[in-house]
Structures are given as C-alpha cells and as structure tokens.
Coordinates of C-alpha atoms in Angstrom, one line a residue:
X1 CA 14.0 108.6 27.3
X2 CA 10.6 108.6 25.6
X3 CA 8.3 105.9 26.9
X4 CA 4.8 104.8 25.8
X5 CA 3.0 107.7 27.5
X6 CA 5.3 110.2 26.0
X7 CA 4.9 108.7 22.5
X8 CA 1.2 108.7 22.9
X9 CA 1.2 112.4 23.8
X10 CA 3.5 113.1 20.8
X11 CA 1.0 111.3 18.5
X12 CA -1.8 113.4 19.9
X13 CA 0.1 116.6 19.2
X14 CA 1.0 115.5 15.6
X15 CA -2.5 114.4 14.9
X16 CA -3.9 117.8 16.1
X17 CA -1.5 119.7 14.0
X18 CA -1.5 117.6 10.8
X19 CA -4.6 115.3 10.5
X20 CA -7.2 116.5 8.0
X21 CA -4.8 119.0 6.3
X22 CA -2.9 118.8 3.1
X23 CA 0.9 118.9 3.3
X24 CA 2.5 122.0 1.7
X25 CA 6.0 120.9 2.7
X26 CA 7.6 117.5 2.9
X27 CA 11.3 117.0 3.7
X28 CA 12.6 113.6 4.7
X29 CA 16.3 113.9 5.5
X30 CA 17.4 110.3 5.4
X31 CA 19.2 109.0 2.3
X32 CA 16.7 106.3 1.4
X33 CA 13.7 108.6 1.3
X34 CA 15.3 112.0 0.5
X35 CA 13.6 112.2 -2.9
X36 CA 10.1 111.3 -1.6
X37 CA 7.6 114.1 -2.0
X38 CA 4.5 114.0 0.1
X39 CA 3.3 117.5 -0.7
X40 CA -0.3 117.7 -1.9
X41 CA -1.3 114.7 0.1
X42 CA -3.6 114.9 3.2
X43 CA -2.5 113.5 6.5
X44 CA -5.2 111.1 7.7
X45 CA -4.2 110.4 11.2
X46 CA -1.2 109.9 13.6
X47 CA -1.2 107.0 16.0
X48 CA 1.2 105.4 18.4
X49 CA 2.0 101.7 18.8
X50 CA 4.1 101.2 21.9
X51 CA 7.1 103.5 21.3
X52 CA 6.5 103.7 17.5
X53 CA 4.7 106.5 15.6
X54 CA 2.6 106.0 12.5
X55 CA 1.7 109.0 10.4
X56 CA -0.8 107.9 7.9
X57 CA -1.1 109.8 4.6
X58 CA -3.5 109.5 1.8
X59 CA -2.4 107.2 -1.0
X60 CA -1.8 104.2 1.3
X61 CA 1.3 105.7 2.8
X62 CA 2.6 105.7 6.4
X63 CA 5.6 107.5 7.7
X64 CA 7.0 105.3 10.5
X65 CA 9.2 106.9 13.1
X66 CA 10.7 105.9 16.4
X67 CA 12.1 108.3 19.0
X68 CA 14.8 106.1 20.3
X69 CA 16.7 107.4 23.3
X70 CA 16.5 111.2 22.6
X71 CA 14.4 111.7 19.5
X72 CA 11.5 114.2 19.4
X73 CA 8.8 115.7 17.2
X74 CA 8.2 119.4 17.7
X75 CA 5.2 121.4 16.3
X76 CA 5.7 125.0 15.4
X77 CA 3.4 127.8 14.3
X78 CA 4.2 129.8 11.1
X79 CA 7.2 132.0 11.7
X80 CA 8.0 130.4 15.1
X81 CA 11.7 129.7 15.7
X82 CA 12.6 126.0 15.6
X83 CA 14.1 125.1 19.0
X84 CA 14.4 121.3 19.0
X85 CA 18.1 121.2 18.2
X86 CA 20.6 122.1 15.5
X87 CA 19.6 121.8 11.8
X88 CA 21.9 118.8 11.2
X89 CA 19.8 116.8 13.7
X90 CA 16.5 117.3 11.7
X91 CA 15.4 114.2 10.0
X92 CA 11.9 115.2 8.9
X93 CA 9.7 118.2 8.2
X94 CA 6.0 118.0 7.5
X95 CA 4.1 121.3 7.1
X96 CA 0.7 122.7 6.3
X97 CA -0.3 126.4 6.4
X98 CA -1.1 126.2 10.1
X99 CA 1.6 124.1 11.6
X100 CA 5.1 122.7 10.9
X101 CA 6.1 119.4 12.5
X102 CA 9.9 118.8 12.8
X103 CA 11.4 115.5 13.7
X104 CA 14.8 115.6 15.5
X105 CA 17.3 112.8 16.1
X106 CA 15.0 110.1 14.8
X107 CA 16.9 106.8 14.7
X108 CA 14.1 105.2 12.6
X109 CA 12.3 107.0 9.8
X110 CA 10.8 105.1 6.9
X111 CA 8.0 105.5 4.4
X112 CA 6.0 102.4 3.8
X113 CA 2.6 101.3 2.5
X114 CA -0.1 101.6 5.1
X115 CA -1.1 98.1 4.3
X116 CA 2.4 97.0 5.3
X117 CA 2.5 98.6 8.7
X118 CA 2.7 95.2 10.4
X119 CA 6.1 94.7 8.9
X120 CA 7.3 97.6 11.2
X121 CA 5.2 97.0 14.3
X122 CA 3.9 93.5 14.0
X123 CA 6.6 92.1 16.3
X124 CA 5.3 94.2 19.3
X125 CA 3.6 92.7 22.2
X126 CA 0.3 94.0 23.6
X127 CA 0.4 97.8 23.7
X128 CA -0.1 99.1 27.2
X129 CA -1.9 102.2 25.9
X130 CA -3.5 100.7 22.8
X131 CA -6.9 99.3 22.0
X132 CA -5.6 95.8 21.6
X133 CA -4.2 95.5 25.2
X134 CA -4.4 91.9 26.5
X135 CA -3.0 91.4 30.0
X136 CA -3.0 87.6 29.7
X137 CA -0.9 87.7 26.5
X138 CA 1.4 90.2 28.1
X139 CA 1.9 88.0 31.1
X140 CA 2.6 84.9 29.1
X141 CA 5.2 86.8 27.0
X142 CA 6.9 88.3 30.1
X143 CA 7.3 84.8 31.6
X144 CA 8.2 83.0 28.4
X145 CA 11.9 83.0 29.3
X146 CA 12.0 82.3 33.1
X147 CA 15.8 82.8 33.4
X148 CA 15.8 86.2 31.9
X149 CA 16.4 89.2 34.3
X150 CA 13.2 91.0 35.1
X151 CA 14.4 94.4 33.9
X152 CA 15.4 93.0 30.5
X153 CA 12.1 91.2 30.1
X154 CA 10.2 94.4 30.9
X155 CA 12.2 96.4 28.3
X156 CA 11.6 93.8 25.5
X157 CA 8.9 95.4 23.4
X158 CA 8.0 91.9 22.0
X159 CA 6.6 91.1 25.5
X160 CA 4.6 94.2 26.1
X161 CA 5.0 97.5 24.3
X162 CA 5.5 100.9 25.9
X163 CA 7.9 100.3 28.9
X164 CA 11.2 102.2 28.8
X165 CA 14.0 102.5 31.3
X166 CA 12.1 104.7 33.7
X167 CA 9.1 102.5 34.1
X168 CA 11.3 99.4 34.2
X169 CA 13.0 100.7 37.3
X170 CA 9.8 101.9 38.9
X171 CA 8.0 98.6 38.2
X172 CA 10.8 96.6 39.7
X173 CA 10.6 98.7 42.8
X174 CA 6.9 98.3 43.1
X175 CA 7.2 94.5 42.7
X176 CA 9.9 94.6 45.4
X177 CA 12.3 92.8 43.1
X178 CA 15.7 93.8 41.7
X179 CA 15.9 94.3 37.9
X180 CA 18.3 91.3 37.9
X181 CA 15.9 88.8 39.5
X182 CA 15.1 86.0 37.0
X183 CA 11.5 86.7 35.9
X184 CA 10.6 83.1 36.6
X185 CA 11.4 83.6 40.3
X186 CA 8.5 86.0 40.7
X187 CA 5.5 84.7 42.6
X188 CA 2.6 84.2 40.2
X189 CA 0.5 86.8 42.0
X190 CA 3.4 89.3 41.8
X191 CA 3.9 88.7 38.1
X192 CA 0.2 89.2 37.4
X193 CA 0.1 92.3 39.6
X194 CA 3.2 93.7 37.8
X195 CA 1.4 93.6 34.4
X196 CA -1.6 95.3 35.9
X197 CA 0.5 98.0 37.6
X198 CA 2.3 98.7 34.3
X199 CA -1.0 99.4 32.7
X200 CA -2.2 101.6 35.6
X201 CA 1.0 103.7 35.6
X202 CA 1.0 104.4 31.9
X203 CA -2.7 105.2 31.9
X204 CA -2.3 107.5 34.9
X205 CA 0.5 109.4 33.0
X206 CA -0.9 109.4 29.5
X207 CA -2.2 113.0 29.8
X208 CA 0.2 114.4 32.4
X209 CA 2.8 116.9 31.4
X210 CA 5.1 115.6 34.2
X211 CA 5.4 111.9 34.8
X212 CA 4.9 110.5 38.4
X213 CA 4.8 107.0 39.8
X214 CA 4.4 108.0 43.4
X215 CA 1.3 110.1 42.9
X216 CA 2.8 113.2 44.4
X217 CA 3.2 115.5 41.3
X218 CA -0.3 117.0 41.7
X219 CA 0.4 117.9 45.3
X220 CA 3.4 120.0 44.6
X221 CA 6.2 117.7 45.7
X222 CA 9.7 118.2 44.4
X223 CA 11.0 116.6 41.2
X224 CA 13.0 114.0 43.1
X225 CA 9.8 112.7 44.9
X226 CA 7.8 112.1 41.7
X227 CA 9.6 108.8 41.1
X228 CA 10.4 106.0 43.5
X229 CA 13.9 105.2 42.4
X230 CA 14.7 106.4 38.9
X231 CA 17.3 109.1 38.9
X232 CA 17.6 109.1 42.6
X233 CA 21.2 107.7 43.1
X234 CA 22.3 108.0 46.7
X235 CA 19.1 109.8 47.7
X236 CA 17.1 108.1 50.5
X237 CA 14.4 105.6 49.5
X238 CA 11.0 107.2 49.8
X239 CA 9.8 104.0 51.6
X240 CA 12.7 103.0 53.9
X241 CA 15.3 105.7 53.7
X242 CA 18.1 103.5 52.4
X243 CA 20.3 105.2 49.7
X244 CA 19.2 104.3 46.2
X245 CA 21.8 102.5 44.1
X246 CA 22.5 102.5 40.4
X247 CA 24.3 100.2 38.0
X248 CA 24.2 99.4 34.3
X249 CA 21.8 96.8 32.9
X250 CA 21.9 96.1 29.2
X251 CA 24.0 99.3 28.7
X252 CA 21.5 101.5 30.5
X253 CA 21.5 102.8 34.0
X254 CA 19.0 101.1 36.4
X255 CA 18.1 102.1 39.9
X256 CA 17.0 100.1 42.9
X257 CA 16.7 100.1 46.7
X258 CA 18.9 97.4 48.2
X259 CA 16.6 97.0 51.2
X260 CA 13.1 97.2 49.6
X261 CA 13.9 95.0 46.6
X262 CA 15.1 91.4 46.9
X263 CA 17.1 89.4 44.4
X264 CA 20.6 89.6 42.8
X265 CA 22.1 92.9 41.9
X266 CA 25.1 94.4 40.1
X267 CA 27.8 96.6 41.6

C-alpha cells in the first residue's frame, strides 16, 4: 500500500520526467475527463500532499491523483514496454518526447484549476513530509477524539497526512500500544513522542528504495527483519520473541505483539 514516503518518491520521478517539458500526448481514461486534451501544455511541477499527487500544468490546471491501495505511476522511455499492468487498468497517460508517464489503477483522477487545489487536499492534516509540517497541530488532531482507537486515528489523513497501514502498525508497536487502544489513554509524553517518531520514520525512508523501520535494511538483514510487526504474522517479535498476531481493523489487516504492546485487541 503506498504511503507518504512512496508518494513523495513517485512525485519526484514524475517531476523529473515531466516538469519543464511540453506534453505531446495526453490521455485521461476516466469518463468525466475523457475528452480533456492537455497536449501542447507544459508541465510546471509535480508535488505530493500526504498520499495525494498534484501535477501542475500551465493554464492554471492541476491533475490530481491518488494511488489508493494499489495504484501506481510508472515512467517509461520511448519504445520501452509498459509493464505496470494490463491496458484496462490504465487511467492516465502523459508523455513528452523523452518520457511517458502511465497511471495504473488510480481510484482518484480529476482535472481541476490549480487555484482550486485546496478543494481536493484542504481537508488534510499536517503533511509529515511537507513544508507545512506542524507537530503541535498534528498532536491536537490525533487526540481530538479520545475514544477513537489509536490505529484508526493514525490512518485518518485529516489528523496528519502520510501514514498508511504499514506505518500505523509500526508506530503502534514503537509506542508499545495496541492499535485498538483509545488514543486518549496514551500518556501525554507517549502521544507527543508518537508524532515525532512518525515524522522521523517517514523522513528516514523518503529516499530509500526499500522501507525499514528497524534500521536494518542497510546492513543486509532479511526482508522480514526490516519491519517490527507488519507482515510478520506468527513470526517471532524482534524484541521479545512472542509470535506476532494479526487481525482486521477498519477492513485492513493490522499486526501487533501481544507481549510488547498493551491495550485491547481483536481476535
């Protein structure tokens, strides 16, 4: 599942391929914008806001996309075979003489005026990887509903933007709290540290090809040792050796260590 660091990297690749160049091909394969033609316009820049992508195009236009659970943008050289999925999954094609960007399985794709971007992303909380990051606002947002389960509060992009299911599980582990613990039950120091840790983790992974929360990726550890709990069902906890458990939370699998993390749990 794409998270804030993945989306930031995607924005960087799209910016490098498209920004400062005039589009020679434009194909938006969603009914509402199927007749829109962006050819002849220059791409100005591509930026991320949380898990949203904003491709700004001359003429006060922005192509807003979201990767959802399994969407992706791929960049190809002229003549290179497109390998991101079958043709029926393609939602957008933007090309210039040097590169072609293809958007696959995009659940959100809309063309709007650049001056109206806030209509698409104005609801987001502070962006963990953005210039407007504000830890105090993020903490207030996170604690605004004390009865809400911690995992759900972390995933709510209106609280702080950029956390997905992987970071949710990892942050709960590092806070030694289960994802079902009411967020108001966190000690004030733990809640503040959680916000700081979220920022540190996404910053540490913003340029890494392989995400790690344990700090082991650079030292050649195996795939299953790069994350504390996510995807490690029935494997021993890297801290205490207890088998990691998994259960659904808000229709998504979540992972936790029943010994290292305190609080209510499912299953």
